Coordinates of C-alpha atoms and ligand atoms in Angstrom, one line a residue:
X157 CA 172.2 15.2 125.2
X158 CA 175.8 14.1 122.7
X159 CA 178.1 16.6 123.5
X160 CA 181.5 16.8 122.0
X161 CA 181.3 15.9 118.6
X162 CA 181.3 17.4 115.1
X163 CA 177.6 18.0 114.4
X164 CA 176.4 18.4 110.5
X165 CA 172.5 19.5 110.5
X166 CA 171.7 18.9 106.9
X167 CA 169.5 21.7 107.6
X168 CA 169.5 23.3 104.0
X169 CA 166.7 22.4 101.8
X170 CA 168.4 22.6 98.6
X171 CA 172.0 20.6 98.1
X172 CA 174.8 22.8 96.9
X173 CA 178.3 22.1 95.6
X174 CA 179.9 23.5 98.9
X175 CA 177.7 23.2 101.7
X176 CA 174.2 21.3 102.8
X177 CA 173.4 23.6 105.7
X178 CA 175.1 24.2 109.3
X179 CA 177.8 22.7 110.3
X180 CA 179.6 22.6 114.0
X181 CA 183.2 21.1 114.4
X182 CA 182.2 20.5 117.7
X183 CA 178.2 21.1 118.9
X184 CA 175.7 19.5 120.8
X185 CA 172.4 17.8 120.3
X186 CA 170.1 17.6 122.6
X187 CA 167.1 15.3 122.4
X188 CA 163.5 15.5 124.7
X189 CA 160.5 13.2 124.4
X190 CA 161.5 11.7 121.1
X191 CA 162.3 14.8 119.5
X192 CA 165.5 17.2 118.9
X193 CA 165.1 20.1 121.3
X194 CA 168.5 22.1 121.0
X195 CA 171.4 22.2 118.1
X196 CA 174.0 24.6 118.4
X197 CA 178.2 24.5 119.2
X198 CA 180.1 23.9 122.1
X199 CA 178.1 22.3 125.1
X200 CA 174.7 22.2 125.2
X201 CA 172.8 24.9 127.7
X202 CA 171.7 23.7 131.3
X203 CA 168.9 21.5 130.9
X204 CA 166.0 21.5 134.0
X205 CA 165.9 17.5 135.1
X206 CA 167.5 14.6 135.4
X207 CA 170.0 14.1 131.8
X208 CA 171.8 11.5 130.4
X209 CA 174.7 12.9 128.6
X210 CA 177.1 11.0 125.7
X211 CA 180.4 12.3 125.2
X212 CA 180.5 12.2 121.5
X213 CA 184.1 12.8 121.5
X214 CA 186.0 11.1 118.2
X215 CA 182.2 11.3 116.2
X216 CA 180.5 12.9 113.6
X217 CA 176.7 13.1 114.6
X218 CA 174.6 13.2 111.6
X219 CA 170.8 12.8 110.9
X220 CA 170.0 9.2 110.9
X221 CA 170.2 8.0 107.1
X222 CA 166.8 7.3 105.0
X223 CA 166.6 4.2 102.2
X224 CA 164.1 5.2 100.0
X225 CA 164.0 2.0 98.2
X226 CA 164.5 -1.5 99.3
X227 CA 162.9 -5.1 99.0
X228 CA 163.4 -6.9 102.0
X229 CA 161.9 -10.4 101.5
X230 CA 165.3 -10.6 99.2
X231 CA 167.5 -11.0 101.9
X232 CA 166.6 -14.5 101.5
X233 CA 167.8 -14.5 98.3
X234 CA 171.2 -13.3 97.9
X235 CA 173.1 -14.6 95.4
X236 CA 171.1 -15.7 92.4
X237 CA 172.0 -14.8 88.9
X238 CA 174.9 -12.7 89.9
X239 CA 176.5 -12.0 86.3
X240 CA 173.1 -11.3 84.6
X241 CA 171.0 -8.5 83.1
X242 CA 167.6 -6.8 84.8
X243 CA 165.4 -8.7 82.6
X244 CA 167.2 -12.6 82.8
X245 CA 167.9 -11.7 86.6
X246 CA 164.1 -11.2 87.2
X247 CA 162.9 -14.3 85.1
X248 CA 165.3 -16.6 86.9
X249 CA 164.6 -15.4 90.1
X250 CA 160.4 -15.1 89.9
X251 CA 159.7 -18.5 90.2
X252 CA 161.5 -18.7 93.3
X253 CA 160.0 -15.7 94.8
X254 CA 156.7 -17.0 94.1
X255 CA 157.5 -19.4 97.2
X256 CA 158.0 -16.6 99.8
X257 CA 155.5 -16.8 102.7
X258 CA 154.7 -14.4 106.0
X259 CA 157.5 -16.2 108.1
X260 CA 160.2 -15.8 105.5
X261 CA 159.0 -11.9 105.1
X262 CA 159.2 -11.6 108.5
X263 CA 162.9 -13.1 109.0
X264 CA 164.4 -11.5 105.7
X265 CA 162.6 -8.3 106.9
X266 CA 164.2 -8.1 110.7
X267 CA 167.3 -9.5 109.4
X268 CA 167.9 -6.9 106.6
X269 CA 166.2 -4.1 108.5
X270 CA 169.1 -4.9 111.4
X271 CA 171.8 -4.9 108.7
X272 CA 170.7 -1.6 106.9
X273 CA 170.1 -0.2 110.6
X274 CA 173.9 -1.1 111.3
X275 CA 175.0 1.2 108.6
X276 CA 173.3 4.0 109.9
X277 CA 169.8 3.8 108.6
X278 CA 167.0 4.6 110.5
X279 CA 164.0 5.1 108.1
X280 CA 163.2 2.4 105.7
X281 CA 160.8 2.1 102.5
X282 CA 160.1 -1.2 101.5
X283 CA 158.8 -1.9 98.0
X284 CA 156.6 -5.6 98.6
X285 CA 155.4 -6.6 95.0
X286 CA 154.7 -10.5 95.5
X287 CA 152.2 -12.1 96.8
X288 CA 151.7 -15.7 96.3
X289 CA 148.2 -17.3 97.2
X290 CA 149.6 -19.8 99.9
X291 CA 152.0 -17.2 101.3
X292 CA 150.0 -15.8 104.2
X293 CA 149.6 -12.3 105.8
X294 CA 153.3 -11.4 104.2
X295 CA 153.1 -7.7 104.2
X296 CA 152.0 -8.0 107.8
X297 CA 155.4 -10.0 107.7
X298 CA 157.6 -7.1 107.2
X299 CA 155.6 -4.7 110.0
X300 CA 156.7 -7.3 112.1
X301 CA 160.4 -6.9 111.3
X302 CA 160.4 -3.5 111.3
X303 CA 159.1 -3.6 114.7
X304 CA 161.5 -5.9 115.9
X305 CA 164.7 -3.8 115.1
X306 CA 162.6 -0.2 116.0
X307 CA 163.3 1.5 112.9
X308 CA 160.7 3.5 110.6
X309 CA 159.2 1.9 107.8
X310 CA 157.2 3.1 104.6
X311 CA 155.6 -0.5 103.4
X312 CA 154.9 0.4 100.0
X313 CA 152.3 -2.4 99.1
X314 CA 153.5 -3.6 95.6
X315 CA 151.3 -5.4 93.0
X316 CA 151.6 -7.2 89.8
X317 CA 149.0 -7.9 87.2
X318 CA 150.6 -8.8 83.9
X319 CA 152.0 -12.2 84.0
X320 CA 153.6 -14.2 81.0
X321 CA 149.9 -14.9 78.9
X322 CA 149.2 -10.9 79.3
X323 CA 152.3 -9.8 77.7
X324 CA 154.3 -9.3 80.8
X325 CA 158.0 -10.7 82.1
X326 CA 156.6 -12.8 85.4
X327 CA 155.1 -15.9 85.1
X328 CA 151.5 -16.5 85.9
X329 CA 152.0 -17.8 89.0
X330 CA 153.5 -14.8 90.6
X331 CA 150.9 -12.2 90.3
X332 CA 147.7 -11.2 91.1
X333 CA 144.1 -10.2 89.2
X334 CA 143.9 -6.4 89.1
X335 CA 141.3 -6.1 91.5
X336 CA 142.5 -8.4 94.2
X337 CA 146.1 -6.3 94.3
X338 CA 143.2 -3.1 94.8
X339 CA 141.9 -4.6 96.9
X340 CA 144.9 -5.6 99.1
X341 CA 146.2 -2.1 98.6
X342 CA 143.4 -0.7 100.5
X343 CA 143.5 -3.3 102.9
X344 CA 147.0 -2.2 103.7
X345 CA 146.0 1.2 104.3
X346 CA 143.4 0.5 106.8
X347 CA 145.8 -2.0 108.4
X348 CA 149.0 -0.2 109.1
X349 CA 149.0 3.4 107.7
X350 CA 149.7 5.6 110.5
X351 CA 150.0 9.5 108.9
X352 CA 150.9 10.5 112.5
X353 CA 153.9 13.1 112.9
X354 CA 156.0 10.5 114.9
X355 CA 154.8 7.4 112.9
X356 CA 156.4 4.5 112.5
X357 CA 154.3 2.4 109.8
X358 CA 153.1 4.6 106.8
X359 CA 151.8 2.6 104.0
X360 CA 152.6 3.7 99.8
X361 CA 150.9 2.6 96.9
X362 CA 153.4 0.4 94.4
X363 CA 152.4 -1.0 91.2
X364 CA 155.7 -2.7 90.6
X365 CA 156.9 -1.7 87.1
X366 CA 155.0 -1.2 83.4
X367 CA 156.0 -4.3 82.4
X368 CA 154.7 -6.2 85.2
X369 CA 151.5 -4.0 85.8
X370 CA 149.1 -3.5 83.4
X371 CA 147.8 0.4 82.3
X372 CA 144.5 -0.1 84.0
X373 CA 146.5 -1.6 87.8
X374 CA 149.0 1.6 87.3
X375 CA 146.1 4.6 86.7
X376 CA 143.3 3.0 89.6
X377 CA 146.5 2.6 91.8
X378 CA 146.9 6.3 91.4
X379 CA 143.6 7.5 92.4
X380 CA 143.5 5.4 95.2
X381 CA 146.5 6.6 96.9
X382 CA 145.2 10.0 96.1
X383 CA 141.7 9.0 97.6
X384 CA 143.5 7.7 100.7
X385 CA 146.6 10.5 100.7
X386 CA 148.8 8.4 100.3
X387 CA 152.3 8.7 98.3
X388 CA 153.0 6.4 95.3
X389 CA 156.4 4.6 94.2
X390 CA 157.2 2.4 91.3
X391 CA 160.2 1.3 89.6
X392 CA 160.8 3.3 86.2
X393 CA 163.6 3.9 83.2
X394 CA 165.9 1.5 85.2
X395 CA 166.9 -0.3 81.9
X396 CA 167.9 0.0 78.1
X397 CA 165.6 -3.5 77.4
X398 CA 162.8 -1.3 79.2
X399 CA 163.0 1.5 77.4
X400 CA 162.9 -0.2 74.2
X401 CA 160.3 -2.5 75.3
X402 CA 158.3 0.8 76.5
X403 CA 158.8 2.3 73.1
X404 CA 157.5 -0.8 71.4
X405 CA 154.2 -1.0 73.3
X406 CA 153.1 2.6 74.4
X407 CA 155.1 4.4 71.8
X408 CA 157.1 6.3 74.3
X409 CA 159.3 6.6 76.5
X410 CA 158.8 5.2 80.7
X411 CA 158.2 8.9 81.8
X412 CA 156.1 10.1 79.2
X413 CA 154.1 6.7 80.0
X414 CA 154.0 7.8 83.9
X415 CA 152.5 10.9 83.0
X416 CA 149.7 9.7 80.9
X417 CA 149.1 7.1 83.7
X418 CA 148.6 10.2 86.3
X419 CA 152.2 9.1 87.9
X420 CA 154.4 12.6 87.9
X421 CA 153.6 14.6 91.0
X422 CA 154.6 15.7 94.3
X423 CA 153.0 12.5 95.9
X424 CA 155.3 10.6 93.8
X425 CA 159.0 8.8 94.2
X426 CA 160.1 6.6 91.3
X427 CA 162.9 3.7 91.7
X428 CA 166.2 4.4 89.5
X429 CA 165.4 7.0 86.9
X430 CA 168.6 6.0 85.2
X431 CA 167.8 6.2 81.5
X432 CA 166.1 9.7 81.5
X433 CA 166.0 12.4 78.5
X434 CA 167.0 16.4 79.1
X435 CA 162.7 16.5 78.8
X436 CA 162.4 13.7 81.3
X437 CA 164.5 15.5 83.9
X438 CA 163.2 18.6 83.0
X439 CA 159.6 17.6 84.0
X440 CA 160.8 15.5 86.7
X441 CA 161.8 18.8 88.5
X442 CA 158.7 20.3 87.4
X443 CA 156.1 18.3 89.1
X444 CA 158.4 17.7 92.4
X445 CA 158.5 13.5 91.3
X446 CA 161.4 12.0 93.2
X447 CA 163.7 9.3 92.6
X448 CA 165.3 7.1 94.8
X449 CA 168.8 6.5 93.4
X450 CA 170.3 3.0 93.7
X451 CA 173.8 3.0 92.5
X452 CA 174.9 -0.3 93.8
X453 CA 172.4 -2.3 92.2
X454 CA 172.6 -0.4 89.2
X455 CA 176.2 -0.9 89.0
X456 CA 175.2 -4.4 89.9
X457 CA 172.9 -5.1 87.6
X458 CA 175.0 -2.9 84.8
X459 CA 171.9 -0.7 84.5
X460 CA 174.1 2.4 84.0
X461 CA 173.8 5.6 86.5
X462 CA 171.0 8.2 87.5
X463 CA 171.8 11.6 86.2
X464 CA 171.8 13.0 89.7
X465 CA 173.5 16.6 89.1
X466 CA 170.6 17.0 86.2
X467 CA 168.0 16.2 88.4
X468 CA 169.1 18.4 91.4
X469 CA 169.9 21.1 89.3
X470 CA 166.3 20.9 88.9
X471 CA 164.8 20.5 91.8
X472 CA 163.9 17.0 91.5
X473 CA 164.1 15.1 95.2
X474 CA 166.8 12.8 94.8
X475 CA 167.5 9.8 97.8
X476 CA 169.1 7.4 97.9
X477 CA 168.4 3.4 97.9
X478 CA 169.8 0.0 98.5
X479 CA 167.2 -1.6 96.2
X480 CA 166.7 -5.2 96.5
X481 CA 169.4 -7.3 98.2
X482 CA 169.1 -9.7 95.3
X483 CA 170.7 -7.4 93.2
X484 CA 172.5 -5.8 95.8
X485 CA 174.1 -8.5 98.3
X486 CA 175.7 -5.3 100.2
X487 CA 172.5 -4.2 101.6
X488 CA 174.4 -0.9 103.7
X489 CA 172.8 2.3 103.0
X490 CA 175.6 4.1 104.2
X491 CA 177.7 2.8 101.2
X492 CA 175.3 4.0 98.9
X493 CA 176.5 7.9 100.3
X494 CA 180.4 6.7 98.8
X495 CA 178.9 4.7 95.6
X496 CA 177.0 7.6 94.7
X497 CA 179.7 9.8 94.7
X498 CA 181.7 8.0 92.6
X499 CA 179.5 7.0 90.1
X500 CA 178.4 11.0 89.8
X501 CA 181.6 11.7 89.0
X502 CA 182.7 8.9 87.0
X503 CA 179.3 10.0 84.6
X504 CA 179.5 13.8 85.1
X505 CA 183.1 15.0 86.2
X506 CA 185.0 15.6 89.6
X507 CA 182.6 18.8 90.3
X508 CA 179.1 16.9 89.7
X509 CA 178.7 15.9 93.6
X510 CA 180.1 16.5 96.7
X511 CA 180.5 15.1 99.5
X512 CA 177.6 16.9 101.3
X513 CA 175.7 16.4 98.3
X514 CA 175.4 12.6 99.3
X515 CA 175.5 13.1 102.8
X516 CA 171.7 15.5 101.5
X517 CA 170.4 12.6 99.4
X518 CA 171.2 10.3 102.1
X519 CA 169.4 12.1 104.7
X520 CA 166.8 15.3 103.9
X521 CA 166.9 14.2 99.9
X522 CA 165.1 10.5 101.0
X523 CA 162.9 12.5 103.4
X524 CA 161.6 15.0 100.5
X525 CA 161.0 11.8 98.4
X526 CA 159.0 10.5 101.5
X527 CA 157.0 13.4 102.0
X528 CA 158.6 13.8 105.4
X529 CA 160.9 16.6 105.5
X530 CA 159.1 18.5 108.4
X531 CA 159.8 15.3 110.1
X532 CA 163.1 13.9 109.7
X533 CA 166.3 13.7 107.3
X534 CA 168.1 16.8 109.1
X535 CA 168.7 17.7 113.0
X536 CA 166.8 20.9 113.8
X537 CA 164.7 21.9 117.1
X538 CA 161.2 20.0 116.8
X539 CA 162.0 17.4 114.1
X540 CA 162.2 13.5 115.4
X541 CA 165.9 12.3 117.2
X542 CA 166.4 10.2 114.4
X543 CA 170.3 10.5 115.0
X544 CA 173.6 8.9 113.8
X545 CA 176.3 9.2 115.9
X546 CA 179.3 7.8 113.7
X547 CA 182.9 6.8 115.2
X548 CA 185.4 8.4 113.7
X549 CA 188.5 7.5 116.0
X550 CA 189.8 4.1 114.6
X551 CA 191.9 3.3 112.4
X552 CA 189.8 3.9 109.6
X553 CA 189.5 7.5 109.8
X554 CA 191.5 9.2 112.8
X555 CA 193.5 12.3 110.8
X556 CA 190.7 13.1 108.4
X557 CA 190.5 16.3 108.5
X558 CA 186.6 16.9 107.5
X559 CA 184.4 14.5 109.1
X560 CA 181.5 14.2 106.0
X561 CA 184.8 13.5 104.0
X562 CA 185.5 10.7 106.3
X563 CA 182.1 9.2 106.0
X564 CA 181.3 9.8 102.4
X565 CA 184.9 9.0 100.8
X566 CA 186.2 6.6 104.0
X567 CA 185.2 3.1 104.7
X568 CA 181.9 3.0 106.5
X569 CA 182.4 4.3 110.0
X570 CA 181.4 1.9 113.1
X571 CA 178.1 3.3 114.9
X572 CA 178.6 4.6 118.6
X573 CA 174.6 4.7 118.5
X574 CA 171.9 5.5 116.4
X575 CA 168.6 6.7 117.7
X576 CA 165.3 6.4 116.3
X577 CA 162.8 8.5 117.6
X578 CA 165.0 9.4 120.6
X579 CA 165.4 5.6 121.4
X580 CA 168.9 3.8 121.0
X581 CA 168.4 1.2 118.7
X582 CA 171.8 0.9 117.8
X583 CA 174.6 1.3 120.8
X584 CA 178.5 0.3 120.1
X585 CA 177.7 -1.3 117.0
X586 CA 175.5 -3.7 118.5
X587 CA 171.3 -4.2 117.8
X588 CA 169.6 -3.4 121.2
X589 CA 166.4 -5.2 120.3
X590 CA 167.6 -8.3 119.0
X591 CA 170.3 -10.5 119.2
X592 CA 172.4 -10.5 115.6
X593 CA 173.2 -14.4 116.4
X594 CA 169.0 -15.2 116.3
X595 CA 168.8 -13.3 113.6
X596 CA 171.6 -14.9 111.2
X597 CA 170.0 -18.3 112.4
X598 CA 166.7 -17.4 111.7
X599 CA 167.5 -16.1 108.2
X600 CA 169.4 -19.0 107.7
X601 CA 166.7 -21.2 107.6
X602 CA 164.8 -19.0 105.3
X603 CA 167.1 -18.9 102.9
X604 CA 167.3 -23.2 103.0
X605 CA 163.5 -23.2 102.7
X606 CA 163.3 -21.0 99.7
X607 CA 166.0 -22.8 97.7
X608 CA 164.9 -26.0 98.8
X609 CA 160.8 -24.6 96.9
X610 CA 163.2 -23.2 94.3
X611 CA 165.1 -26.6 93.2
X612 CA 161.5 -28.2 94.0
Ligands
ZN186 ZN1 163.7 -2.3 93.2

């Protein structure tokens, strides 16, 4: 059981200006067989049995933060094209992703799952889109990682089917024939999808983007997530050059496309969502589609911004995402709750988000876009103790008066622990599982071994 601490639930479905649920200035949590028994103020009740107690005195425990859009295998390569657009960024870096194989995907995977995890972050959804012939079992890569840091992870098996001769932006050499990325799609699903209350693999269907993925690839990836029940994530309206190139081909704009494709719906989260009419948010909200917000990379990239408050206002999930490292060499989710904020504002005015408000997409926001809200993303009796316990008495934010202030507006608080699943994966900011020094050296030579294929 944490005793002692300021305690935010997240526990309201809906974000408001004001509030996101119940909040204690100082509560208790207590946690039984993986799983958050008891939330209320003051010190927990007696509890039958033998119990370790945390004094969480100084911290702000919160519900462990969700990333509902990431692509691992990048964190071993940081770096490239760093002052370019979405479209010249992907065409340099293609040809060197076309090089990754299962041991890279399984380094870049533990070392940027233990990086995220240091910033709070205990469910991760991984968008894998490449798959080279000579690479190996690379999905199977990323499992690995996951399992080596102990966080949760949604593999969302990518696929791309429209290389250079087929009208697309990769080059040949970097995709796949429709039916082989079908047929690895399902293959993923019988490998590692686990639907299971407490799971800790679930498996997504991700056709990477329209102009990588041909119309047929995008509607048969569709019914076979729905055949399987599984959710389905691509990346959409992230650009201006994919808008007009969406206009030029289908006549159209991404989300009309989506929707002729069978891609709006409840079972669906969509990468970015910046570019997005008053109609596109409108029916956005109406068929529950999600979108995982990534306002680092998008600032990074010079995308533009999500319209956030829009989409809330309607209903829409909204979470939030790192995105690939590649174009987002921070890789911390919990900066994204502070970079969100800002950029809401800077688009929409000082009253478009509050701090609660990213503290929700961070947390029960990325959980509605996962489909697991009865699960995770807020602390409340029966859900998973998926916890952050945040330290708030350093120098970085000792007289702050409101704790979420301190975490969304301060710099990124150091972690007394964070618990997935009721297990401390994350003590004094330090990994438990691994050693940070392996990692680094390990990732180290992943990154030589790409560049070295890249120059190659
Ligand atoms: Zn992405």
């Amino acid at each position: 059981m944490i005793e002692g601490a300021a305690v935010v639930t997240v526990d309201a479905p809906e974000p408001n200006i004001s509030a996101t649920g119940t909040e204690y200035a100082e509560g208790h949590v207590v946690i039984e067989d993986g799983r958050i028994s008891a939330v209320g103020p003051g010190a927990a009740p007696p509890q039958p049995g033998a119990v370790r107690r945390v004094d969480g005195s100084g911290c702000l425990v919160t519900p462990g933060l969700v990333n509902t859009h990431h692509h691992l295998y990048q964190w071993a390569t940081r770096g490239y094209a760093v002052d370019a657009t979405l479209f010249g960024w992907l065409t340099e870096l293609y040809p060197v992703w076309a090089g990754i194989d299962e041991e890279l995907t399984g380094s870049a995977a533990a070392a940027g799952l233990g990086w995220t995890a240091l910033s709070g972050c205990t469910t991760v959804a991984d968008h894998h889109y490449v798959f080279p012939d000579t690479g190996g079992d690379v999905l199977g890569g990323v499992v690995s990682g996951a399992e080596r840091i102990g966080v949760r992870l949604h593999a969302v098996r990518g696929s791309m089917d429209r290389g250079q001769s087929a009208g697309g932006l990769p080059p040949d050499s970097a995709v796949e024939d429709t039916e082989s990325a079908l047929r690895g799609t399902e293959d993923a699903i019988r490998r590692f999808h686990d639907p299971a209350f407490d799971s800790r693999v679930r498996v997504a269907v991700g056709p990477c983007s329209p102009f990588s993925v041909s119309g047929e690839l995008m509607r048969s990836s569709a019914e076979l997530a729905r055949r399987h029940g599984v959710r389905l994530h691509t990346h959409l309206a992230e650009t201006i050059d994919e808008l007009e190139r969406c206009d030029r081909e289908f006549g159209c704009d991404p989300v009309e496309y989506a929707e002729r494709l069978g891609w709006l719906g409840e079972d669906v989260w969509l990468a970015h969502g910046v570019h997005l009419s008053e109609r596109d948010v409108a029916r956005l909200g109406e068929t529950g589609t999600g979108v995982a917000h990534c306002p680092s990379s998008n600032g990074r990239l010079g995308a533009g911004t999500a319209p956030v408050r829009p989409l809330l206002d309607h209903n829409a999930p909204v979470g939030l995402g790192i995105d690939g490292v590649a174009s987002n060499e921070s890789g911390r989710l919990g900066d994204e709750l502070r970079q969100a904020l800002l950029l809401g504002r800077a688009r929409y005015g000082p009253d478009a988000l509050s701090v609660r408000d990213a503290l929700w997409m961070g947390t029960r926001g990325g959980a509605r876009c996962l489909g697991r809200e009865d699960e995770l993303g807020s602390l409340e009796p029966g859900k998973l103790a998926d916890i952050a316990l945040w330290d708030l008495d350093g120098l970085g934010h000792a007289g702050i008066g409101d704790p979420v202030a301190a975490l969304a507006l301060g710099p990124l608080p150091k972690l007394r622990g964070l618990l997935c699943g009721g297990e401390t994966i994350v003590a004094d900011s330090r990994l438990t599982r691994e050693s940070e020094r392996d990692l680094t050296a390990e990732l180290r030579r992943s990154c030589s071994s790409i560049a070295a294929k890249g120059v190659g």
